[in-house]
């Protein structure tokens, strides 16, 4: 069963059994991130090493290409560290934010 | 292992779901995911058992789970006993005709849960020859409770219970040899590293086909070893290149060294990457002596494995 916050305790599954496999996908760890990986698909050779090594399974495959799942990526930078052609760069979230909103606030 | 084939088969449907709360850059996540990917690729049905520790705590915070396999956590000290029980239950269900499929049981335990408190239950289960693959993700201390030393903590590492300072230079004793202990049960036991996934894959193949089996996998920990979160895999690789963490296996008494660096790097290279060894880096006479001792230990141990490999090859 799907357990939502606020569910009365009497309705919780017996023994606190979690019966939705992989339900942690609903918990977004992306907001832990202080740097974000950005993939340059022109450099990417499709070796899939980043996909293989991401501890958070936050690299998805879409039409044969790798793509970051920013809802879950914690910004550890391991993907960038294993990329043999340096196609992944880590960018400070604060700078990204500034670019998006044109803020003059110094990060 | 062919990575592209693996990626094609697993795609975005890994049995290890995102949204777990291991630290950013925690290598235990890579290990868990890789083992599940392996099983999924092979088409096995899997039941995972976890000992208490970071991996267990971070992947099963109520009401969430990161596991898409059947999963059971019991306690800190009895993961292998739990696996034994599950194995016995499966056998009984089969006998009664209530279960058709074959399941593989995979156990994950930290070094504390394996080298220390879970050692007796592991030994018992190995001796009884219950079928399971035991993966120890070895981050060399009790990380989940705040970096206390374990019997896997290397000599001279600073932990919260072996702090470096005026009176001490970190842990005083050398680490325990888990693989030799496991191998003494006449099973397949091997050591591998998160930085050498091809080696890891080959050992998983052997382990799944020769149960019970024990794999010990080096799992760098950003919090307990003190390094930036993008460095884990590089540090694991350096552990192999310095011979600190030899890749080897013991196949029912036969020792096999899987990799020997052409030119082993000095141990200081490895120490330098981690804050837990920071107190050894000031160039004092005492430190030089300690590092020389550590170097000698590493070299001796490597030679010892080579000697055993020679002695036990037919
Ligand atoms: C019997 C018992 N003693 C102590 C604890 C507290 N405890 C929980 S996890 C843990 C440390 C686990 O260390 P390790 O097995 O190395 O895994 P890690 O957290 O390092 O991944 C301890 C001491 C417990 N849960 N049960
Ligand atoms: S930064 Fe870390 S969490 Fe994010 S995609 Fe890369 S490896 Fe995964
Ligand atoms: S403390 Fe270490 S082992 Fe535990 S989740 Fe963090 S990085 Fe992983
Ligand atoms: Mg540990």
Short mmCIF file of C-alpha atoms and ligand atoms in Angstrom, two decimals:
data_model
loop_
_atom_site.label_atom_id
_atom_site.label_comp_id
_atom_site.label_asym_id
_atom_site.label_seq_id
_atom_site.Cartn_x
_atom_site.Cartn_y
_atom_site.Cartn_z
CA UNK A 1 0.00 0.00 0.00
CA UNK A 2 1.04 3.58 -0.57
CA UNK A 3 1.77 5.19 2.80
CA UNK A 4 1.23 8.92 2.82
CA UNK A 5 2.12 11.30 5.64
CA UNK A 6 -0.78 11.75 8.04
CA UNK A 7 -2.09 8.21 7.72
CA UNK A 8 -3.56 7.17 11.10
CA UNK A 9 -1.36 4.61 12.84
CA UNK A 10 -4.16 2.04 12.93
CA UNK A 11 -4.10 1.96 9.15
CA UNK A 12 -0.39 1.32 8.90
CA UNK A 13 0.57 -2.13 7.59
CA UNK A 14 1.14 -4.74 10.26
CA UNK A 15 4.75 -4.79 11.43
CA UNK A 16 5.52 -1.69 9.38
CA UNK A 17 6.05 -3.85 6.29
CA UNK A 18 6.83 -1.75 3.23
CA UNK A 19 5.14 -3.45 0.31
CA UNK A 20 5.78 -1.01 -2.53
CA UNK A 21 9.09 -2.10 -4.09
CA UNK A 22 11.49 0.74 -4.78
CA UNK A 23 9.16 3.33 -3.23
CA UNK A 24 12.13 5.52 -2.24
CA UNK A 25 11.93 6.93 -5.76
CA UNK A 26 9.22 9.20 -4.34
CA UNK A 27 11.75 10.73 -1.98
CA UNK A 28 13.68 13.39 -3.84
CA UNK A 29 17.31 13.63 -2.77
CA UNK A 30 18.07 16.15 -5.51
CA UNK A 31 17.74 19.03 -3.07
CA UNK A 32 20.87 17.83 -1.24
CA UNK A 33 22.91 18.94 -4.21
CA UNK A 34 25.28 21.89 -4.14
CA UNK A 35 26.86 21.15 -7.53
CA UNK A 36 25.12 19.69 -10.55
CA UNK A 37 26.64 17.43 -13.19
CA UNK A 38 26.09 18.67 -16.74
CA UNK A 39 26.74 16.24 -19.58
CA UNK A 40 28.15 17.47 -22.87
CA UNK A 41 26.55 15.00 -25.27
CA UNK A 42 28.91 16.12 -28.05
CA UNK A 43 31.82 14.71 -26.06
CA UNK A 44 29.96 11.68 -24.64
CA UNK A 45 30.92 8.43 -26.35
CA UNK A 46 28.11 6.41 -24.74
CA UNK A 47 30.46 4.16 -22.73
CA UNK A 48 27.89 4.11 -19.88
CA UNK A 49 30.54 4.25 -17.15
CA UNK A 50 28.70 7.10 -15.40
CA UNK A 51 25.47 5.10 -15.51
CA UNK A 52 27.30 2.11 -14.05
CA UNK A 53 28.95 4.02 -11.22
CA UNK A 54 26.33 6.48 -9.98
CA UNK A 55 25.56 5.34 -6.40
CA UNK A 56 22.13 6.95 -6.62
CA UNK A 57 20.98 5.49 -9.91
CA UNK A 58 20.42 9.08 -10.96
CA UNK A 59 21.66 8.60 -14.51
CA UNK A 60 18.93 7.50 -16.85
CA UNK A 61 19.10 6.26 -20.39
CA UNK A 62 16.88 7.99 -22.91
CA UNK A 63 17.01 7.03 -26.59
CA UNK A 64 20.39 5.42 -25.97
CA UNK A 65 21.84 8.56 -24.38
CA UNK A 66 22.63 9.25 -20.75
CA UNK A 67 20.61 11.87 -18.92
CA UNK A 68 20.80 13.14 -15.33
CA UNK A 69 17.78 12.68 -13.10
CA UNK A 70 18.02 15.90 -11.09
CA UNK A 71 15.20 14.82 -8.78
CA UNK A 72 17.58 12.30 -7.23
CA UNK A 73 21.15 13.32 -8.14
CA UNK A 74 22.99 14.38 -4.96
CA UNK A 75 25.79 16.06 -6.86
CA UNK A 76 28.60 13.86 -5.58
CA UNK A 77 30.59 14.19 -8.79
CA UNK A 78 31.54 10.51 -9.05
CA UNK A 79 30.08 10.38 -12.57
CA UNK A 80 32.40 13.19 -13.64
CA UNK A 81 35.34 11.44 -11.95
CA UNK A 82 34.88 8.21 -13.94
CA UNK A 83 34.08 9.76 -17.33
CA UNK A 84 37.09 8.88 -19.53
CA UNK A 85 36.51 11.79 -21.95
CA UNK A 86 35.60 14.42 -19.35
CA UNK A 87 32.15 14.98 -20.84
CA UNK A 88 30.65 15.73 -17.43
CA UNK A 89 31.34 18.99 -15.66
CA UNK A 90 30.19 19.93 -12.18
CA UNK A 91 28.59 23.35 -11.89
CA UNK A 92 27.79 25.13 -8.65
CA UNK A 93 24.03 25.21 -8.14
CA UNK A 94 24.21 28.76 -6.86
CA UNK A 95 25.73 29.90 -10.17
CA UNK A 96 23.12 27.98 -12.15
CA UNK A 97 20.43 29.62 -10.06
CA UNK A 98 21.88 33.02 -10.76
CA UNK A 99 21.90 32.36 -14.48
CA UNK A 100 18.32 31.17 -14.39
CA UNK A 101 16.98 34.11 -12.44
CA UNK A 102 19.47 36.78 -13.39
CA UNK A 103 20.06 37.49 -9.70
CA UNK A 104 22.88 39.82 -8.75
CA UNK A 105 23.25 38.01 -5.45
CA UNK A 106 26.81 36.79 -5.10
CA UNK A 107 26.80 33.06 -4.26
CA UNK B 1 30.88 -7.95 -18.26
CA UNK B 2 29.86 -5.94 -21.27
CA UNK B 3 28.69 -2.58 -19.92
CA UNK B 4 26.61 -1.71 -22.96
CA UNK B 5 24.76 -5.02 -22.85
CA UNK B 6 24.22 -4.53 -19.15
CA UNK B 7 22.90 -1.00 -19.70
CA UNK B 8 20.62 -2.24 -22.45
CA UNK B 9 19.16 -4.96 -20.28
CA UNK B 10 18.79 -2.99 -17.04
CA UNK B 11 18.04 0.42 -18.54
CA UNK B 12 16.13 2.56 -16.05
CA UNK B 13 14.64 -0.40 -14.21
CA UNK B 14 17.40 -1.25 -11.76
CA UNK B 15 16.28 -3.22 -8.72
CA UNK B 16 18.07 -0.62 -6.59
CA UNK B 17 15.89 2.50 -6.58
CA UNK B 18 17.09 6.09 -6.22
CA UNK B 19 15.90 8.19 -3.30
CA UNK B 20 17.94 6.32 -0.69
CA UNK B 21 19.73 8.40 1.88
CA UNK B 22 23.32 7.19 1.75
CA UNK B 23 25.70 10.17 1.81
CA UNK B 24 26.44 11.81 -1.53
CA UNK B 25 29.28 9.80 -3.05
CA UNK B 26 28.89 6.77 -0.78
CA UNK B 27 30.43 3.75 -2.47
CA UNK B 28 28.15 1.29 -0.66
CA UNK B 29 25.42 2.42 -3.07
CA UNK B 30 27.56 1.44 -6.06
CA UNK B 31 28.21 -1.99 -4.57
CA UNK B 32 24.55 -2.74 -3.77
CA UNK B 33 23.40 -1.54 -7.17
CA UNK B 34 26.11 -3.48 -9.01
CA UNK B 35 25.29 -6.77 -7.27
CA UNK B 36 21.58 -6.35 -8.01
CA UNK B 37 22.33 -5.38 -11.61
CA UNK B 38 24.37 -8.56 -11.91
CA UNK B 39 21.53 -10.74 -10.58
CA UNK B 40 18.97 -8.95 -12.72
CA UNK B 41 21.16 -9.40 -15.80
CA UNK B 42 21.48 -13.12 -15.10
CA UNK B 43 17.73 -13.44 -14.61
CA UNK B 44 17.96 -14.63 -11.01
CA UNK B 45 15.19 -14.14 -8.50
CA UNK B 46 16.70 -12.58 -5.42
CA UNK B 47 16.01 -12.24 -1.73
CA UNK B 48 18.26 -9.68 -0.05
CA UNK B 49 19.15 -9.77 3.61
CA UNK B 50 20.82 -6.86 5.31
CA UNK B 51 22.75 -6.50 8.53
CA UNK B 52 22.24 -3.22 10.38
CA UNK B 53 24.52 -0.50 9.06
CA UNK B 54 24.59 2.48 6.71
CA UNK B 55 23.30 0.56 3.70
CA UNK B 56 20.37 -0.91 5.61
CA UNK B 57 19.49 2.26 7.48
CA UNK B 58 19.69 4.55 4.46
CA UNK B 59 17.72 2.36 2.06
CA UNK B 60 14.76 1.46 4.25
CA UNK B 61 13.58 4.61 5.99
CA UNK B 62 9.88 4.10 6.64
CA UNK B 63 7.67 4.28 4.60
CA UNK B 64 10.20 3.95 1.79
CA UNK B 65 12.41 1.18 0.49
CA UNK B 66 15.04 1.27 -2.25
CA UNK B 67 14.85 -2.48 -2.80
CA UNK B 68 12.79 -4.05 -5.54
CA UNK B 69 13.85 -7.51 -4.46
CA UNK B 70 12.27 -9.32 -1.56
CA UNK B 71 14.07 -7.94 1.46
CA UNK B 72 14.61 -8.78 5.07
CA UNK B 73 16.45 -7.03 7.85
CA UNK B 74 16.73 -8.73 11.19
CA UNK B 75 19.50 -7.41 13.41
CA UNK B 76 23.11 -6.29 13.41
CA UNK B 77 24.63 -9.61 14.39
CA UNK B 78 22.61 -12.22 12.56
CA UNK B 79 22.36 -11.51 8.83
CA UNK B 80 23.90 -14.89 7.91
CA UNK B 81 21.65 -16.71 10.40
CA UNK B 82 18.65 -14.93 8.86
CA UNK B 83 19.80 -16.06 5.42
CA UNK B 84 20.12 -19.62 6.73
CA UNK B 85 16.54 -19.48 7.99
CA UNK B 86 15.23 -18.12 4.72
CA UNK B 87 17.07 -20.87 2.85
CA UNK B 88 15.55 -23.53 5.11
CA UNK B 89 12.06 -22.00 4.67
CA UNK B 90 12.41 -22.01 0.89
CA UNK B 91 13.42 -25.67 0.98
CA UNK B 92 10.43 -26.57 3.10
CA UNK B 93 7.98 -24.62 0.92
CA UNK B 94 9.37 -26.39 -2.13
CA UNK B 95 8.97 -29.78 -0.52
CA UNK B 96 5.32 -28.99 0.19
CA UNK B 97 4.80 -27.93 -3.41
CA UNK B 98 4.01 -24.35 -2.38
CA UNK B 99 6.93 -22.83 -4.24
CA UNK B 100 8.17 -23.49 -7.75
CA UNK B 101 10.84 -20.88 -8.45
CA UNK B 102 14.46 -20.91 -7.37
CA UNK B 103 15.67 -17.95 -5.35
CA UNK B 104 19.16 -16.67 -4.72
CA UNK B 105 19.83 -15.22 -1.31
CA UNK B 106 22.18 -12.24 -1.21
CA UNK B 107 23.39 -10.88 2.11
CA UNK B 108 24.92 -7.42 2.59
CA UNK B 109 26.79 -6.65 5.78
CA UNK B 110 29.15 -3.85 6.75
CA UNK B 111 32.57 -4.63 8.18
CA UNK B 112 31.23 -4.24 11.72
CA UNK B 113 28.36 -6.58 10.92
CA UNK B 114 30.73 -9.07 9.29
CA UNK B 115 34.24 -8.99 10.82
CA UNK B 116 32.96 -8.32 14.34
CA UNK B 117 29.46 -8.87 15.65
CA UNK B 118 28.16 -11.04 12.79
CA UNK B 119 31.24 -13.27 12.50
CA UNK B 120 29.88 -16.13 14.54
CA UNK B 121 26.58 -16.28 12.63
CA UNK B 122 28.50 -16.09 9.35
CA UNK B 123 30.85 -18.87 10.43
CA UNK B 124 27.93 -21.04 11.47
CA UNK B 125 26.08 -20.53 8.21
CA UNK B 126 29.23 -21.21 6.17
CA UNK B 127 29.95 -24.38 8.09
CA UNK B 128 26.39 -25.63 7.63
CA UNK B 129 26.78 -24.84 3.92
CA UNK B 130 23.60 -22.87 3.59
CA UNK B 131 23.33 -21.38 0.14
CA UNK B 132 23.82 -17.62 -0.04
CA UNK B 133 26.20 -15.03 -1.44
CA UNK B 134 27.58 -12.85 1.34
CA UNK B 135 28.79 -9.38 0.35
CA UNK B 136 30.75 -7.44 2.94
CA UNK B 137 30.95 -3.77 1.95
CA UNK B 138 34.02 -2.86 3.89
CA UNK B 139 34.27 0.82 4.82
CA UNK B 140 36.67 -0.05 7.61
CA UNK B 141 34.71 1.24 10.62
CA UNK B 142 31.26 1.48 12.22
CA UNK B 143 30.16 4.41 10.09
CA UNK B 144 26.44 4.43 10.75
CA UNK B 145 26.92 5.09 14.46
CA UNK B 146 29.70 7.65 14.08
CA UNK B 147 33.00 6.18 12.85
CA UNK B 148 33.97 3.82 15.67
CA UNK B 149 36.91 1.50 14.98
CA UNK B 150 36.18 -2.07 13.89
CA UNK B 151 38.52 -5.00 13.40
CA UNK B 152 38.63 -3.94 9.74
CA UNK B 153 39.99 -0.49 10.56
CA UNK B 154 43.58 -0.23 9.33
CA UNK B 155 46.41 0.38 11.75
CA UNK B 156 47.08 4.09 12.43
CA UNK B 157 43.67 5.27 11.17
CA UNK B 158 42.02 7.85 13.37
CA UNK B 159 38.45 7.00 14.37
CA UNK B 160 36.23 8.36 17.13
CA UNK B 161 37.28 5.51 19.42
CA UNK B 162 40.93 5.53 18.33
CA UNK B 163 41.44 9.27 17.95
CA UNK B 164 44.86 10.55 16.95
CA UNK B 165 46.39 13.11 19.25
CA UNK B 166 49.18 13.60 21.75
CA UNK B 167 49.01 10.10 23.23
CA UNK B 168 48.00 8.04 20.23
CA UNK B 169 48.56 7.82 16.50
CA UNK B 170 45.21 6.20 15.77
CA UNK B 171 44.35 2.51 15.87
CA UNK B 172 47.19 0.42 17.31
CA UNK B 173 46.36 -2.99 15.87
CA UNK B 174 46.52 -4.29 12.30
CA UNK B 175 43.25 -5.27 10.59
CA UNK B 176 41.69 -8.72 10.71
CA UNK B 177 41.96 -11.06 7.72
CA UNK B 178 38.33 -11.80 6.87
CA UNK B 179 39.01 -13.74 3.68
CA UNK B 180 41.37 -16.18 5.40
CA UNK B 181 38.74 -16.79 8.07
CA UNK B 182 35.97 -17.34 5.50
CA UNK B 183 38.28 -19.52 3.40
CA UNK B 184 38.94 -21.74 6.41
CA UNK B 185 35.36 -23.00 5.95
CA UNK B 186 36.36 -24.55 2.62
CA UNK B 187 34.22 -22.19 0.51
CA UNK B 188 34.76 -19.65 -2.24
CA UNK B 189 35.97 -16.39 -0.68
CA UNK B 190 37.36 -13.40 -2.54
CA UNK B 191 38.39 -9.82 -2.16
CA UNK B 192 37.53 -7.17 -4.73
CA UNK B 193 37.10 -3.43 -4.99
CA UNK B 194 34.44 -1.02 -6.16
CA UNK B 195 37.09 0.44 -8.48
CA UNK B 196 37.51 -2.87 -10.35
CA UNK B 197 34.03 -3.78 -11.53
CA UNK B 198 35.22 -6.31 -14.12
CA UNK B 199 37.02 -8.21 -11.39
CA UNK B 200 33.95 -7.83 -9.15
CA UNK B 201 31.71 -9.23 -11.90
CA UNK B 202 33.88 -12.32 -12.40
CA UNK B 203 33.85 -12.98 -8.67
CA UNK B 204 30.08 -12.59 -8.54
CA UNK B 205 29.82 -15.20 -11.30
CA UNK B 206 31.91 -17.62 -9.29
CA UNK B 207 30.13 -16.81 -6.03
CA UNK B 208 26.62 -17.29 -7.40
CA UNK B 209 27.65 -20.65 -8.84
CA UNK B 210 29.44 -21.92 -5.76
CA UNK B 211 27.47 -21.14 -2.63
CA UNK B 212 27.93 -20.30 0.14
CA UNK B 213 30.45 -17.68 -0.92
CA UNK B 214 31.90 -14.56 0.66
CA UNK B 215 33.04 -11.42 -1.15
CA UNK B 216 34.80 -8.60 0.63
CA UNK B 217 34.51 -5.32 -1.26
CA UNK B 218 36.40 -2.16 -0.37
CA UNK B 219 33.84 0.63 0.05
CA UNK B 220 35.36 4.10 0.56
CA UNK B 221 33.32 6.28 2.92
CA UNK B 222 33.44 10.05 2.49
CA UNK B 223 32.45 10.77 6.11
CA UNK B 224 34.63 8.27 7.90
CA UNK B 225 37.73 8.49 5.72
CA UNK B 226 37.43 12.25 5.20
CA UNK B 227 37.64 12.86 1.48
CA UNK B 228 35.53 14.86 -1.00
CA UNK B 229 32.52 12.91 -2.33
CA UNK B 230 33.81 12.61 -5.89
CA UNK B 231 37.02 10.80 -4.85
CA UNK B 232 35.78 7.39 -3.65
CA UNK B 233 36.42 5.33 -6.76
CA UNK B 234 39.87 6.88 -7.29
CA UNK B 235 40.80 6.13 -3.68
CA UNK B 236 39.62 2.53 -4.02
CA UNK B 237 41.76 2.20 -7.14
CA UNK B 238 44.77 3.61 -5.32
CA UNK B 239 44.22 1.03 -2.58
CA UNK B 240 44.72 -1.65 -5.22
CA UNK B 241 47.66 0.11 -6.90
CA UNK B 242 49.51 0.44 -3.57
CA UNK B 243 48.83 -3.25 -2.74
CA UNK B 244 46.96 -2.09 0.34
CA UNK B 245 43.92 -3.92 -1.03
CA UNK B 246 45.05 -6.90 -3.12
CA UNK B 247 42.50 -8.46 -5.48
CA UNK B 248 42.60 -12.17 -4.77
CA UNK B 249 40.42 -15.18 -4.24
CA UNK B 250 40.54 -18.43 -2.32
CA UNK B 251 38.71 -21.15 -4.19
CA UNK B 252 38.29 -24.02 -1.72
CA UNK B 253 41.80 -23.72 -0.40
CA UNK B 254 43.43 -22.62 -3.61
CA UNK B 255 44.76 -19.07 -3.37
CA UNK B 256 44.81 -16.99 -6.56
CA UNK B 257 46.20 -13.48 -6.90
CA UNK B 258 44.13 -11.73 -9.58
CA UNK B 259 46.17 -8.61 -10.11
CA UNK B 260 49.67 -7.36 -9.49
CA UNK B 261 50.54 -3.77 -10.33
CA UNK B 262 53.63 -3.42 -12.53
CA UNK B 263 55.05 -0.90 -10.11
CA UNK B 264 53.26 -0.75 -6.78
CA UNK B 265 52.77 2.77 -5.53
CA UNK B 266 54.13 3.73 -2.09
CA UNK B 267 51.54 3.53 0.70
CA UNK B 268 51.94 7.23 1.45
CA UNK B 269 50.11 7.97 -1.81
CA UNK B 270 47.06 6.25 -0.38
CA UNK B 271 47.35 7.78 3.10
CA UNK B 272 47.55 11.27 1.59
CA UNK B 273 44.07 11.04 0.11
CA UNK B 274 42.25 10.65 3.42
CA UNK B 275 41.79 12.84 6.48
CA UNK B 276 41.79 9.83 8.82
CA UNK B 277 45.56 9.57 8.21
CA UNK B 278 46.27 13.30 8.29
CA UNK B 279 48.19 13.04 11.56
CA UNK B 280 50.82 10.90 9.81
CA UNK B 281 51.68 13.47 7.20
CA UNK B 282 53.81 15.96 9.15
CA UNK B 283 57.38 15.01 8.28
CA UNK B 284 58.56 13.97 11.74
CA UNK B 285 60.90 11.10 12.53
CA UNK B 286 58.14 9.24 14.35
CA UNK B 287 55.79 9.53 11.38
CA UNK B 288 58.45 8.36 8.96
CA UNK B 289 59.00 5.32 11.12
CA UNK B 290 55.28 4.58 11.36
CA UNK B 291 54.77 4.89 7.62
CA UNK B 292 57.77 2.65 6.98
CA UNK B 293 56.23 0.08 9.32
CA UNK B 294 52.93 0.29 7.47
CA UNK B 295 54.73 -0.07 4.16
CA UNK B 296 56.51 -3.15 5.41
CA UNK B 297 53.22 -4.65 6.57
CA UNK B 298 51.58 -4.07 3.19
CA UNK B 299 54.52 -5.55 1.28
CA UNK B 300 54.79 -8.54 3.58
CA UNK B 301 51.09 -9.27 3.29
CA UNK B 302 51.24 -9.07 -0.50
CA UNK B 303 54.21 -11.44 -0.59
CA UNK B 304 52.35 -13.77 1.76
CA UNK B 305 49.38 -13.96 -0.64
CA UNK B 306 51.76 -14.61 -3.54
CA UNK B 307 53.48 -17.34 -1.59
CA UNK B 308 50.18 -19.00 -0.76
CA UNK B 309 49.13 -18.72 -4.40
CA UNK B 310 52.33 -20.50 -5.48
CA UNK B 311 52.05 -23.11 -2.76
CA UNK B 312 48.43 -24.01 -3.52
CA UNK B 313 48.56 -24.02 -7.33
CA UNK B 314 48.45 -27.60 -8.58
C1 LIG C 1 23.39 -5.50 18.71
C2 LIG C 1 23.58 -4.13 18.22
N1 LIG C 1 24.58 -3.39 18.69
C3 LIG C 1 24.77 -2.14 18.23
C4 LIG C 1 23.95 -1.61 17.29
C5 LIG C 1 24.16 -0.20 16.81
N2 LIG C 1 24.70 -0.15 15.46
C6 LIG C 1 23.91 0.00 14.38
S1 LIG C 1 24.73 0.08 12.95
C7 LIG C 1 26.21 -0.05 13.76
C8 LIG C 1 27.51 0.02 13.02
C9 LIG C 1 27.52 -0.69 11.72
O1 LIG C 1 28.83 -0.77 11.25
P1 LIG C 1 29.17 -1.59 9.96
O2 LIG C 1 28.63 -2.96 10.06
O3 LIG C 1 30.61 -1.45 9.68
O4 LIG C 1 28.32 -0.85 8.82
P2 LIG C 1 28.48 0.68 8.32
O5 LIG C 1 27.53 1.49 9.14
O6 LIG C 1 29.90 1.07 8.51
O7 LIG C 1 28.08 0.66 6.90
C10 LIG C 1 26.03 -0.18 15.14
C11 LIG C 1 27.09 -0.27 16.13
C12 LIG C 1 22.89 -2.41 16.81
N3 LIG C 1 22.05 -1.98 15.87
N4 LIG C 1 22.71 -3.66 17.29
S1 LIG C 2 26.73 13.66 -9.37
FE1 LIG C 2 26.68 11.71 -8.21
S2 LIG C 2 24.48 11.38 -7.81
FE2 LIG C 2 24.60 12.91 -9.45
S3 LIG C 2 24.47 11.71 -11.35
FE3 LIG C 2 26.67 12.01 -10.89
S4 LIG C 2 27.27 10.15 -9.75
FE4 LIG C 2 25.00 10.28 -9.71
S1 LIG C 3 28.79 7.40 6.48
FE1 LIG C 3 30.06 6.50 4.89
S2 LIG C 3 29.28 4.43 4.53
FE2 LIG C 3 27.72 5.61 5.67
S3 LIG C 3 26.36 6.44 4.07
FE3 LIG C 3 27.93 7.99 4.50
S4 LIG C 3 29.57 7.63 3.01
FE4 LIG C 3 28.27 5.79 3.07
MG1 LIG C 4 31.52 -0.22 8.31
#
